[in-house]
Short mmCIF file of C-alpha atoms and ligand atoms in Angstrom, two decimals:
data_model
loop_
_atom_site.label_atom_id
_atom_site.label_comp_id
_atom_site.label_asym_id
_atom_site.label_seq_id
_atom_site.Cartn_x
_atom_site.Cartn_y
_atom_site.Cartn_z
CA MET A 22 181.48 -8.21 -77.80
CA VAL A 23 183.23 -6.30 -80.57
CA ILE A 24 180.00 -6.03 -82.49
CA LYS A 25 178.27 -4.62 -79.45
CA ILE A 26 180.82 -1.84 -79.10
CA ASN A 27 180.48 -0.98 -82.77
CA PHE A 28 176.76 -0.67 -82.42
CA LEU A 29 177.15 1.52 -79.40
CA SER A 30 179.50 3.94 -81.13
CA LEU A 31 177.27 4.05 -84.17
CA PHE A 32 174.38 4.88 -81.88
CA LEU A 33 176.31 7.66 -80.15
CA CYS A 34 177.35 9.01 -83.52
CA LEU A 35 173.70 9.13 -84.63
CA ILE A 36 172.69 10.93 -81.46
CA PHE A 37 175.42 13.46 -82.14
CA LEU A 38 174.26 14.03 -85.73
CA PHE A 39 170.69 14.28 -84.57
CA SER A 40 171.42 16.97 -82.03
CA LEU A 41 173.47 18.89 -84.58
CA SER A 42 170.55 18.93 -87.02
CA LEU A 43 168.14 19.94 -84.27
CA ALA A 44 170.33 22.88 -83.37
CA LYS A 45 170.11 24.24 -86.89
CA THR A 46 166.35 24.12 -87.41
CA PRO A 47 164.14 26.86 -85.96
CA THR A 48 162.28 25.86 -82.77
CA ARG A 49 159.79 23.23 -83.69
CA PRO A 50 156.23 24.41 -83.03
CA ARG A 51 154.44 22.89 -80.07
CA ALA A 52 151.00 24.13 -81.10
CA PHE A 53 148.92 25.12 -84.12
CA LEU A 54 145.96 27.38 -84.57
CA LEU A 55 142.80 27.40 -86.69
CA PRO A 56 140.31 30.29 -86.70
CA VAL A 57 136.65 29.22 -86.50
CA THR A 58 133.57 31.16 -87.57
CA LYS A 59 129.90 30.47 -87.03
CA ASP A 60 128.06 30.38 -90.34
CA ALA A 61 125.02 32.68 -90.06
CA SER A 62 122.56 30.65 -92.12
CA THR A 63 123.41 27.08 -91.02
CA LYS A 64 124.91 27.80 -87.55
CA GLN A 65 127.70 25.41 -88.53
CA TYR A 66 131.21 26.07 -87.25
CA VAL A 67 133.53 26.55 -90.19
CA THR A 68 137.30 26.73 -90.56
CA THR A 69 139.86 26.71 -93.38
CA ILE A 70 142.93 24.53 -93.77
CA ASP A 71 145.61 24.61 -96.45
CA GLN A 72 145.89 21.26 -98.20
CA ARG A 73 147.47 19.73 -101.36
CA THR A 74 150.37 20.66 -103.65
CA PRO A 75 150.23 23.46 -104.56
CA LEU A 76 148.47 24.44 -101.31
CA VAL A 77 144.82 25.45 -101.60
CA PRO A 78 142.65 26.86 -98.78
CA ILE A 79 139.82 24.40 -98.10
CA LYS A 80 136.76 25.52 -96.17
CA LEU A 81 135.45 22.83 -93.80
CA THR A 82 132.63 22.34 -91.31
CA ILE A 83 133.84 21.14 -87.92
CA ASP A 84 132.47 17.90 -86.51
CA LEU A 85 134.00 17.28 -83.09
CA GLY A 86 133.21 13.57 -82.94
CA GLN A 87 133.65 12.49 -86.54
CA ARG A 88 136.35 9.91 -87.19
CA PHE A 89 138.31 11.80 -89.86
CA LEU A 90 138.68 14.72 -92.24
CA TRP A 91 136.84 14.17 -95.49
CA VAL A 92 136.77 16.35 -98.59
CA ASP A 93 135.14 16.44 -102.00
CA CYS A 94 137.63 14.67 -104.29
CA GLU A 95 135.28 14.61 -107.26
CA LYS A 96 135.28 18.29 -108.17
CA GLY A 97 138.46 20.35 -108.31
CA TYR A 98 140.86 18.11 -106.40
CA VAL A 99 144.25 18.80 -108.00
CA SER A 100 147.40 17.83 -106.15
CA SER A 101 150.77 16.35 -107.06
CA SER A 102 151.20 14.99 -103.53
CA TYR A 103 147.95 12.98 -103.27
CA LYS A 104 148.63 9.41 -102.14
CA PRO A 105 145.97 6.71 -101.79
CA VAL A 106 146.20 4.58 -98.62
CA PRO A 107 146.71 0.92 -99.63
CA CYS A 108 144.47 -1.87 -98.36
CA GLY A 109 145.98 -3.63 -95.36
CA SER A 110 148.30 -0.74 -94.44
CA ILE A 111 148.54 0.56 -90.85
CA PRO A 112 146.35 3.67 -91.36
CA CYS A 113 143.81 1.43 -93.11
CA LYS A 114 143.67 -1.07 -90.25
CA ARG A 115 143.65 1.58 -87.55
CA SER A 116 140.78 3.40 -89.25
CA PHE A 117 138.66 0.25 -88.74
CA SER A 118 137.97 0.17 -92.47
CA GLY A 119 136.17 -2.94 -93.55
CA ALA A 120 136.44 -2.39 -97.27
CA CYS A 121 139.04 -2.44 -100.02
CA VAL A 122 138.59 -1.22 -103.56
CA GLU A 123 140.60 -3.69 -105.62
CA SER A 124 139.75 -2.17 -108.93
CA CYS A 125 138.29 1.26 -109.62
CA ILE A 126 136.60 1.68 -112.96
CA GLY A 127 137.83 4.75 -114.76
CA PRO A 128 141.13 6.59 -115.07
CA PRO A 129 143.17 6.84 -111.84
CA SER A 130 142.36 10.10 -110.03
CA PRO A 131 141.93 11.34 -106.44
CA GLY A 132 139.14 9.10 -105.15
CA CYS A 133 139.64 6.40 -107.80
CA ASN A 134 142.66 4.16 -107.43
CA ASN A 135 143.20 0.39 -107.38
CA ASN A 136 143.93 -1.57 -104.21
CA THR A 137 142.85 1.29 -101.99
CA CYS A 138 141.49 1.29 -98.47
CA SER A 139 137.88 2.45 -98.45
CA HIS A 140 135.88 4.10 -95.69
CA ILE A 141 132.51 5.75 -95.07
CA PRO A 142 132.47 9.56 -94.94
CA TYR A 143 129.32 10.76 -93.18
CA ASN A 144 127.38 14.00 -93.41
CA PRO A 145 125.44 14.39 -90.12
CA PHE A 146 123.37 17.32 -91.42
CA ILE A 147 121.65 15.24 -94.11
CA ARG A 148 122.33 11.93 -92.31
CA THR A 149 123.94 10.44 -95.40
CA SER A 150 127.10 8.49 -96.01
CA THR A 151 128.90 7.12 -99.05
CA GLY A 152 132.00 5.06 -99.75
CA GLY A 153 135.26 6.85 -100.39
CA GLU A 154 138.93 6.04 -100.59
CA LEU A 155 141.30 6.83 -97.76
CA ALA A 156 144.24 9.01 -98.82
CA GLN A 157 147.09 11.16 -97.57
CA ASP A 158 148.09 14.62 -98.67
CA VAL A 159 150.01 17.68 -97.61
CA VAL A 160 148.52 19.91 -94.92
CA SER A 161 149.98 23.24 -93.85
CA LEU A 162 149.13 24.98 -90.59
CA GLN A 163 149.94 28.19 -88.78
CA SER A 164 151.74 27.70 -85.49
CA THR A 165 150.93 29.61 -82.32
CA ASP A 166 152.56 30.53 -79.04
CA GLY A 167 149.10 30.59 -77.46
CA SER A 168 148.78 34.40 -77.62
CA ASN A 169 149.01 35.09 -81.37
CA PRO A 170 149.42 33.17 -84.61
CA ARG A 171 153.06 32.90 -85.66
CA LYS A 172 154.30 33.79 -89.13
CA TYR A 173 155.90 30.37 -89.33
CA LEU A 174 153.89 27.77 -91.29
CA SER A 175 154.47 24.06 -90.88
CA THR A 176 153.81 21.58 -93.63
CA THR A 177 153.52 17.81 -93.54
CA ASN A 178 152.69 15.27 -96.21
CA GLY A 179 151.28 12.78 -93.75
CA VAL A 180 147.66 13.69 -92.94
CA VAL A 181 145.15 10.93 -93.64
CA PHE A 182 141.68 11.89 -94.85
CA ASP A 183 138.83 10.36 -96.81
CA CYS A 184 137.52 11.16 -100.28
CA ALA A 185 133.85 11.89 -100.81
CA PRO A 186 131.74 12.52 -103.89
CA HIS A 187 130.59 16.09 -104.52
CA SER A 188 127.00 15.16 -103.62
CA LEU A 189 127.94 14.60 -99.97
CA LEU A 190 128.42 18.38 -99.54
CA GLN A 191 124.65 18.91 -99.47
CA GLY A 192 123.45 20.69 -96.35
CA LEU A 193 126.88 22.10 -95.53
CA ALA A 194 127.55 25.84 -95.23
CA LYS A 195 128.24 27.81 -98.41
CA GLY A 196 131.66 27.20 -99.93
CA VAL A 197 132.44 24.27 -97.62
CA LYS A 198 134.30 21.37 -99.24
CA GLY A 199 134.06 18.74 -96.52
CA ILE A 200 134.08 18.01 -92.82
CA LEU A 201 136.95 18.36 -90.37
CA GLY A 202 136.53 15.38 -88.07
CA LEU A 203 138.21 15.99 -84.71
CA GLY A 204 137.25 12.53 -83.43
CA ASN A 205 139.05 10.48 -80.82
CA GLY A 206 140.70 7.86 -83.02
CA TYR A 207 143.84 7.15 -85.02
CA VAL A 208 142.57 8.80 -88.22
CA GLY A 209 141.06 11.75 -86.33
CA PHE A 210 142.61 15.09 -87.31
CA PRO A 211 144.11 15.79 -83.83
CA THR A 212 145.92 12.43 -83.73
CA GLN A 213 147.03 12.81 -87.36
CA LEU A 214 148.54 16.23 -86.54
CA ALA A 215 150.12 14.91 -83.36
CA ASN A 216 151.81 12.12 -85.31
CA ALA A 217 152.82 14.31 -88.25
CA PHE A 218 154.26 17.18 -86.21
CA SER A 219 155.24 15.36 -82.98
CA ILE A 220 152.99 17.55 -80.85
CA PRO A 221 150.95 16.30 -77.85
CA ARG A 222 147.65 14.61 -78.63
CA LYS A 223 145.38 17.33 -77.34
CA PHE A 224 143.35 20.23 -78.69
CA ALA A 225 141.14 22.99 -77.36
CA ILE A 226 138.11 24.68 -78.85
CA CYS A 227 136.66 28.08 -78.13
CA LEU A 228 133.50 28.76 -80.16
CA THR A 229 131.99 32.23 -80.49
CA SER A 230 128.29 32.89 -80.19
CA SER A 231 128.55 35.69 -82.74
CA THR A 232 128.52 35.10 -86.50
CA THR A 233 130.73 38.10 -87.15
CA SER A 234 133.86 37.23 -85.18
CA ARG A 235 136.36 34.39 -85.00
CA GLY A 236 136.87 31.79 -82.32
CA ALA A 237 139.84 29.44 -82.19
CA ILE A 238 140.98 25.83 -82.14
CA PHE A 239 144.41 25.10 -80.66
CA PHE A 240 146.21 21.82 -81.42
CA GLY A 241 149.08 20.65 -79.23
CA ASP A 242 150.48 22.27 -76.14
CA SER A 243 150.18 25.99 -75.57
CA PRO A 244 148.70 28.53 -73.21
CA TYR A 245 145.29 29.85 -74.26
CA VAL A 246 145.65 33.60 -73.85
CA PHE A 247 142.79 36.01 -74.52
CA LEU A 248 142.59 39.82 -74.71
CA PRO A 249 142.37 42.26 -73.06
CA ALA A 250 143.68 41.01 -69.74
CA GLY A 251 145.93 38.32 -71.19
CA ILE A 252 144.46 35.62 -68.97
CA ASP A 253 145.84 32.16 -69.77
CA PHE A 254 142.87 29.84 -69.54
CA SER A 255 145.01 26.70 -69.65
CA LYS A 256 145.65 27.48 -65.96
CA ARG A 257 141.93 27.63 -65.22
CA LEU A 258 140.89 24.25 -66.58
CA VAL A 259 138.98 21.81 -64.42
CA TYR A 260 139.14 18.19 -65.55
CA THR A 261 136.84 15.21 -65.89
CA PRO A 262 137.76 11.88 -67.51
CA LEU A 263 136.96 11.24 -71.18
CA LEU A 264 135.13 7.94 -71.37
CA LYS A 265 135.39 5.16 -73.93
CA ASN A 266 132.30 4.05 -75.77
CA PRO A 267 133.03 0.60 -77.22
CA VAL A 268 130.58 0.93 -80.12
CA SER A 269 130.62 3.58 -82.85
CA THR A 270 128.03 6.34 -82.44
CA SER A 271 128.52 7.59 -86.00
CA GLY A 272 125.67 7.52 -88.49
CA SER A 273 127.62 4.89 -90.43
CA TYR A 274 130.50 2.65 -89.47
CA PHE A 275 132.14 -0.72 -89.96
CA GLU A 276 131.48 -3.37 -87.34
CA GLY A 277 134.05 -3.36 -84.56
CA GLU A 278 134.78 0.36 -84.69
CA PRO A 279 134.63 2.06 -81.27
CA SER A 280 133.02 5.47 -80.96
CA THR A 281 135.23 8.46 -81.84
CA ASP A 282 132.87 10.82 -79.99
CA TYR A 283 134.00 12.50 -76.76
CA PHE A 284 132.01 11.08 -73.85
CA ILE A 285 132.03 12.42 -70.30
CA GLY A 286 130.56 10.97 -67.11
CA VAL A 287 127.56 13.07 -66.07
CA THR A 288 126.35 11.45 -62.83
CA SER A 289 123.48 13.83 -62.09
CA ILE A 290 122.00 17.18 -63.08
CA LYS A 291 121.26 19.76 -60.42
CA ILE A 292 119.43 23.07 -60.14
CA HIS A 293 119.98 25.08 -56.94
CA SER A 294 122.00 22.06 -55.65
CA ILE A 295 118.96 19.79 -55.89
CA ALA A 296 119.26 16.74 -58.13
CA VAL A 297 116.74 16.57 -60.97
CA PRO A 298 115.00 13.18 -60.64
CA ILE A 299 116.20 11.22 -63.65
CA ASN A 300 116.81 7.56 -64.39
CA THR A 301 120.57 7.45 -63.86
CA THR A 302 120.89 4.17 -65.77
CA LEU A 303 120.54 6.32 -68.90
CA LEU A 304 123.69 8.23 -67.93
CA ASN A 305 125.94 5.17 -68.14
CA ILE A 306 127.32 3.83 -71.41
CA THR A 307 126.13 0.28 -71.99
CA LYS A 308 128.20 -2.56 -73.49
CA ASP A 309 126.39 -2.03 -76.78
CA GLY A 310 127.33 1.65 -76.85
CA LYS A 311 124.04 3.22 -75.78
CA GLY A 312 123.36 5.93 -73.20
CA GLY A 313 125.90 8.33 -71.73
CA THR A 314 126.80 11.95 -72.48
CA LYS A 315 128.78 13.27 -75.43
CA ILE A 316 129.73 16.69 -76.76
CA SER A 317 128.80 17.69 -80.29
CA THR A 318 129.51 20.60 -82.62
CA VAL A 319 126.83 19.56 -85.09
CA GLU A 320 123.85 19.81 -82.73
CA PRO A 321 122.99 23.49 -82.14
CA TYR A 322 121.19 22.78 -78.81
CA THR A 323 121.70 20.09 -76.18
CA LYS A 324 119.51 17.11 -76.97
CA LEU A 325 118.14 15.07 -74.10
CA GLU A 326 116.46 11.70 -74.04
CA THR A 327 112.73 12.37 -73.54
CA SER A 328 112.44 11.44 -69.85
CA ILE A 329 115.54 13.51 -68.97
CA TYR A 330 114.22 16.42 -71.04
CA ASN A 331 110.87 16.36 -69.26
CA ALA A 332 112.40 16.15 -65.81
CA LEU A 333 114.92 18.92 -66.42
CA THR A 334 112.36 21.25 -67.99
CA LYS A 335 109.98 20.70 -65.09
CA ALA A 336 112.70 21.40 -62.53
CA PHE A 337 113.81 24.53 -64.39
CA VAL A 338 110.28 25.93 -64.60
CA SER A 339 109.66 25.29 -60.90
CA ALA A 340 112.94 26.98 -59.99
CA LEU A 341 111.56 30.08 -61.76
CA LEU A 342 108.18 29.72 -60.12
CA ASN A 343 107.34 33.41 -59.96
CA VAL A 344 108.29 34.17 -63.53
CA PRO A 345 105.48 33.75 -66.07
CA THR A 346 106.23 31.83 -69.27
CA VAL A 347 105.23 33.16 -72.67
CA LYS A 348 104.08 31.39 -75.84
CA PRO A 349 106.88 28.95 -76.76
CA VAL A 350 108.82 29.29 -80.00
CA ALA A 351 109.86 26.01 -81.72
CA PRO A 352 111.99 23.97 -81.27
CA PHE A 353 111.78 25.09 -77.63
CA GLN A 354 108.93 24.38 -75.20
CA VAL A 355 109.59 26.90 -72.44
CA CYS A 356 110.08 30.60 -73.11
CA TYR A 357 110.15 33.78 -71.06
CA ASN A 358 109.91 37.49 -71.63
CA LYS A 359 113.52 38.65 -71.45
CA THR A 360 112.57 41.61 -69.28
CA SER A 361 110.97 39.45 -66.62
CA LEU A 362 114.16 37.38 -66.17
CA GLY A 363 116.56 40.26 -65.93
CA SER A 364 120.22 39.62 -66.69
CA ASN A 365 123.70 39.50 -65.23
CA GLN A 366 127.29 39.15 -66.40
CA VAL A 367 126.68 35.62 -67.69
CA GLY A 368 123.41 36.18 -69.51
CA PRO A 369 119.71 36.05 -68.57
CA GLY A 370 119.06 35.82 -64.84
CA VAL A 371 118.24 32.13 -64.48
CA PRO A 372 119.60 29.50 -62.10
CA PRO A 373 122.54 27.64 -63.65
CA ILE A 374 122.21 24.02 -64.76
CA GLU A 375 124.83 22.02 -62.90
CA LEU A 376 126.24 18.94 -64.60
CA VAL A 377 127.83 16.82 -61.88
CA LEU A 378 130.76 15.02 -63.47
CA ARG A 379 132.77 11.99 -62.54
CA ASN A 380 136.35 12.40 -61.35
CA LYS A 381 139.22 10.03 -61.90
CA ASN A 382 138.97 9.52 -58.17
CA ALA A 383 135.55 7.87 -58.13
CA THR A 384 134.60 9.28 -54.75
CA THR A 385 134.73 12.96 -55.75
CA TYR A 386 132.87 15.03 -58.33
CA THR A 387 133.43 18.11 -60.44
CA SER A 388 130.66 20.42 -61.60
CA TRP A 389 130.19 22.15 -64.93
CA PHE A 390 127.78 25.06 -64.53
CA ILE A 391 125.78 26.14 -67.56
CA TRP A 392 124.85 29.80 -67.02
CA GLY A 393 122.10 31.90 -68.65
CA ALA A 394 124.06 32.85 -71.77
CA ASN A 395 124.47 29.13 -72.50
CA SER A 396 121.15 27.81 -71.22
CA MET A 397 118.86 30.44 -72.74
CA VAL A 398 118.42 31.24 -76.44
CA ALA A 399 117.17 34.63 -77.65
CA VAL A 400 114.57 33.83 -80.32
CA ASN A 401 113.73 37.51 -80.90
CA ASN A 402 114.29 40.85 -79.18
CA ASP A 403 111.76 40.11 -76.42
CA VAL A 404 111.75 36.38 -75.86
CA VAL A 405 114.36 33.93 -74.56
CA CYS A 406 113.78 30.18 -74.43
CA PHE A 407 115.18 27.31 -72.42
CA GLY A 408 117.74 26.11 -74.99
CA PHE A 409 117.49 22.35 -74.63
CA VAL A 410 115.57 20.07 -76.96
CA ASP A 411 113.74 16.78 -76.66
CA GLY A 412 115.72 14.01 -78.33
CA GLY A 413 112.50 12.18 -79.04
CA VAL A 414 111.64 8.52 -79.10
CA GLU A 415 113.74 7.62 -82.12
CA PHE A 416 116.69 9.05 -80.21
CA GLU A 417 116.24 6.87 -77.14
CA PRO A 418 118.36 3.92 -78.28
CA THR A 419 121.55 5.97 -78.64
CA THR A 420 123.29 8.68 -76.61
CA SER A 421 121.13 10.06 -73.77
CA ILE A 422 122.67 13.54 -73.57
CA VAL A 423 124.26 15.29 -76.54
CA ILE A 424 125.71 18.63 -75.42
CA GLY A 425 125.22 21.05 -78.31
CA THR A 426 127.09 24.14 -79.48
CA HIS A 427 124.91 26.76 -77.76
CA GLN A 428 125.90 25.23 -74.41
CA ILE A 429 129.65 25.37 -75.13
CA GLU A 430 129.95 28.80 -76.79
CA ASP A 431 132.27 31.19 -74.97
CA ASN A 432 133.55 28.30 -72.86
CA LEU A 433 137.01 26.86 -73.47
CA LEU A 434 137.14 23.08 -73.76
CA GLN A 435 140.35 21.09 -73.93
CA PHE A 436 140.21 17.54 -75.26
CA ASP A 437 143.31 15.92 -73.82
CA ILE A 438 143.30 12.64 -75.74
CA ALA A 439 146.68 11.48 -74.44
CA ASN A 440 145.64 11.86 -70.81
CA LYS A 441 142.01 10.80 -71.44
CA ARG A 442 140.45 13.87 -69.90
CA LEU A 443 138.36 16.90 -70.76
CA GLY A 444 139.38 20.29 -69.37
CA PHE A 445 136.70 22.97 -69.17
CA THR A 446 136.41 26.55 -67.93
CA SER A 447 132.65 27.21 -67.76
CA SER A 448 131.62 30.66 -69.05
CA LEU A 449 134.43 33.05 -70.04
CA LEU A 450 131.89 35.87 -69.64
CA PHE A 451 132.72 35.94 -65.90
CA ASP A 452 136.03 37.51 -66.99
CA GLU A 453 134.29 39.76 -69.53
CA ILE A 454 135.89 37.68 -72.27
CA THR A 455 134.39 35.83 -75.21
CA CYS A 456 135.99 33.33 -77.58
CA ALA A 457 136.31 36.23 -80.06
CA ASN A 458 138.97 37.80 -77.82
CA PHE A 459 141.89 35.85 -79.23
CA ASN A 460 144.47 38.15 -80.85
CA PHE A 461 144.68 36.99 -84.47
CA THR A 462 147.39 39.50 -85.37
CA THR A 463 150.38 37.52 -86.60
CA LYS A 464 153.56 37.70 -84.56
CA ALA A 465 157.00 36.89 -85.98
C1 LIG B 516 142.76 -0.98 -112.06
O1 LIG B 516 143.27 -2.17 -112.58
C2 LIG B 516 142.60 -2.61 -113.74
C3 LIG B 516 143.13 -3.99 -114.09
O2 LIG B 516 144.53 -4.00 -114.04
C4 LIG B 516 142.81 -1.60 -114.84
O3 LIG B 516 142.12 -1.98 -116.00
C5 LIG B 516 142.27 -0.25 -114.36
O4 LIG B 516 142.56 0.75 -115.33
C6 LIG B 516 142.91 0.13 -113.06
N1 LIG B 516 142.20 1.30 -112.55
C7 LIG B 516 142.82 2.33 -111.99
C8 LIG B 516 141.94 3.44 -111.49
O5 LIG B 516 144.04 2.40 -111.87
C1 LIG B 517 115.82 3.25 -66.52
O1 LIG B 517 116.30 3.12 -67.85
C2 LIG B 517 116.65 1.81 -68.19
C3 LIG B 517 117.28 1.84 -69.57
O2 LIG B 517 116.45 2.45 -70.52
C4 LIG B 517 115.42 0.92 -68.14
O3 LIG B 517 115.76 -0.41 -68.45
C5 LIG B 517 114.82 0.98 -66.72
O4 LIG B 517 113.61 0.25 -66.69
C6 LIG B 517 114.57 2.41 -66.32
N1 LIG B 517 114.19 2.46 -64.91
C7 LIG B 517 113.12 3.13 -64.49
C8 LIG B 517 112.88 3.11 -63.01
O5 LIG B 517 112.37 3.73 -65.24
C1 LIG B 518 126.95 3.71 -63.61
O1 LIG B 518 128.33 3.42 -63.69
C2 LIG B 518 129.02 3.69 -62.48
C3 LIG B 518 130.51 3.56 -62.75
O2 LIG B 518 130.79 2.40 -63.47
C4 LIG B 518 128.51 2.78 -61.39
O3 LIG B 518 129.18 3.05 -60.18
C5 LIG B 518 127.01 3.02 -61.22
O4 LIG B 518 126.49 2.13 -60.29
C6 LIG B 518 126.26 2.89 -62.53
N1 LIG B 518 124.91 3.39 -62.33
C7 LIG B 518 123.84 2.72 -62.74
C8 LIG B 518 122.53 3.34 -62.42
O5 LIG B 518 123.91 1.68 -63.37
C1 LIG B 519 107.84 41.71 -72.52
O1 LIG B 519 107.80 42.66 -71.47
C2 LIG B 519 107.87 43.99 -71.93
C3 LIG B 519 108.00 44.91 -70.69
O2 LIG B 519 107.14 44.49 -69.68
C4 LIG B 519 106.64 44.30 -72.78
O3 LIG B 519 106.72 45.62 -73.26
C5 LIG B 519 106.61 43.33 -73.96
O4 LIG B 519 105.43 43.52 -74.71
C6 LIG B 519 106.66 41.90 -73.47
N1 LIG B 519 106.80 41.02 -74.62
C7 LIG B 519 106.17 39.86 -74.74
C8 LIG B 519 106.42 39.06 -76.00
O5 LIG B 519 105.45 39.42 -73.87
C1 LIG B 520 139.72 10.83 -53.50
O1 LIG B 520 140.02 12.19 -53.23
C2 LIG B 520 139.78 12.54 -51.88
C3 LIG B 520 139.99 14.05 -51.76
O2 LIG B 520 140.91 14.54 -52.68
C4 LIG B 520 140.71 11.75 -50.97
O3 LIG B 520 140.48 12.09 -49.62
C5 LIG B 520 140.44 10.27 -51.18
O4 LIG B 520 141.36 9.50 -50.43
C6 LIG B 520 140.57 9.90 -52.66
N1 LIG B 520 140.15 8.51 -52.85
C7 LIG B 520 140.82 7.66 -53.60
C8 LIG B 520 140.21 6.31 -53.72
O5 LIG B 520 141.83 7.97 -54.21
C1 LIG B 521 147.82 41.80 -80.73
O1 LIG B 521 149.08 41.26 -80.99
C2 LIG B 521 149.95 42.15 -81.68
C3 LIG B 521 151.22 41.34 -82.01
O2 LIG B 521 151.83 40.86 -80.85
C4 LIG B 521 150.23 43.35 -80.81
O3 LIG B 521 151.09 44.23 -81.49
C5 LIG B 521 148.92 44.04 -80.49
O4 LIG B 521 149.13 45.10 -79.60
C6 LIG B 521 147.93 43.05 -79.87
N1 LIG B 521 146.61 43.67 -79.76
C7 LIG B 521 146.10 44.02 -78.59
C8 LIG B 521 144.75 44.67 -78.64
O5 LIG B 521 146.69 43.82 -77.53
#
């Protein structure tokens, strides 16, 4: 009994100390911000984070579904705060690593340490992976109130990433030193930030279609306010569940790892409210991880399994029956003279593609409309093409629909990992806003 009372008073005392220390620190940020640009020559989406001690800006290509952040540790990695992740540790286990480097030949250096957890960084642009040690280092980010970046920077030493050889940078945009994996898993950057900074496990992306302006990624909880009207798009989100795929859909993985890609439940595709006749079995995720619909930032155009591609293209062409097609421009198969389609606020004047999505409540559905600006691609001044591509035969065994970047530009997407749901806005162009309308002027 006496012991119990002592414990209780100790506990109260700790609470008291804790609240005192909280009162002294400035308000802890609830959200962080990264600017994103579209690289003109590769069409990759690129951002910069500050990493290491002393901090260095590191340019990275964004891969929405990749399991973790990986960087080139072979050339120019200098940091006094670099820490290898030991074999058997919690981050190692939770990363689904199946390898341990007991002894690295050569002097100890970032990427070469004994008894270190090893993983497989993957470059989706050259479809190549290597082995590399898992490590932790300092990351510093700019906080946001959802309207502007804040002056206040936050730094943590706890962000897990993987080390890659210099050769894995092939095919990445100029100056890029690795890939920022925003995947849905423990070692994914959003979950690492959430754990390091005690912010909610959610993030939102707004990608620009232009290569000369910046879009934004928000981590944590904040409004998403865009100029000029100051509309907060967090209030406009419509939700659909994020689905689990039990088997990794990465180009390389250890057995037993679930997919870190973001899957959603497309149940049908409609044009003018009429369902396109497709084999709906392909829309479900099978026990061995095949089929279904995921979102990607490494595919420039939505990739469809061949039979879905053919059916959708046919339905689209018949919906535009009176409009003549012109000679197609690869990789597209259906193109039109821009003048003959006309245009409206949300791009070329074509019927929207309606993705009918599952709700948490299995008896109701939510629709994501893909309007002209997102369905059509201008291949030159005169010609616009139906911006979907055939996934081909070799593609058939994996994901049936991979929604690419052209289809999500100037839309705001929120990946709410904690609540297992995707929030989306459809085209911001309805409000005469693009993802470049975030105010990047720093506020105190
Ligand atoms: C790993 O351990 C071996 C054996 O103790 C040692 O020779 C080697 O230098 C160590 N390597 C590193 C990178 O620490
Ligand atoms: C639909 O797709 C599944 C999976 O590929 C296949 O087994 C089935 O035969 C297809 N059904 C039809 C009617 O084509
Ligand atoms: C797909 O999955 C849903 C939900 O689990 C189920 O209701 C539906 O019958 C499945 N469709 C097909 C074609 O297997
Ligand atoms: C598109 O239409 C315009 C106006 O009718 C015409 O001047 C132009 O040559 C056409 N371009 C192509 C590629 O058909
Ligand atoms: C689903 O939602 C509809 C409308 O919001 C409601 O009428 C229905 O009872 C719900 N069904 C379930 C199973 O929750
Ligand atoms: C952007 O934000 C800054 C800082 O709050 C503000 O001074 C400026 O007026 C804003 N720009 C526009 C165009 O509203």
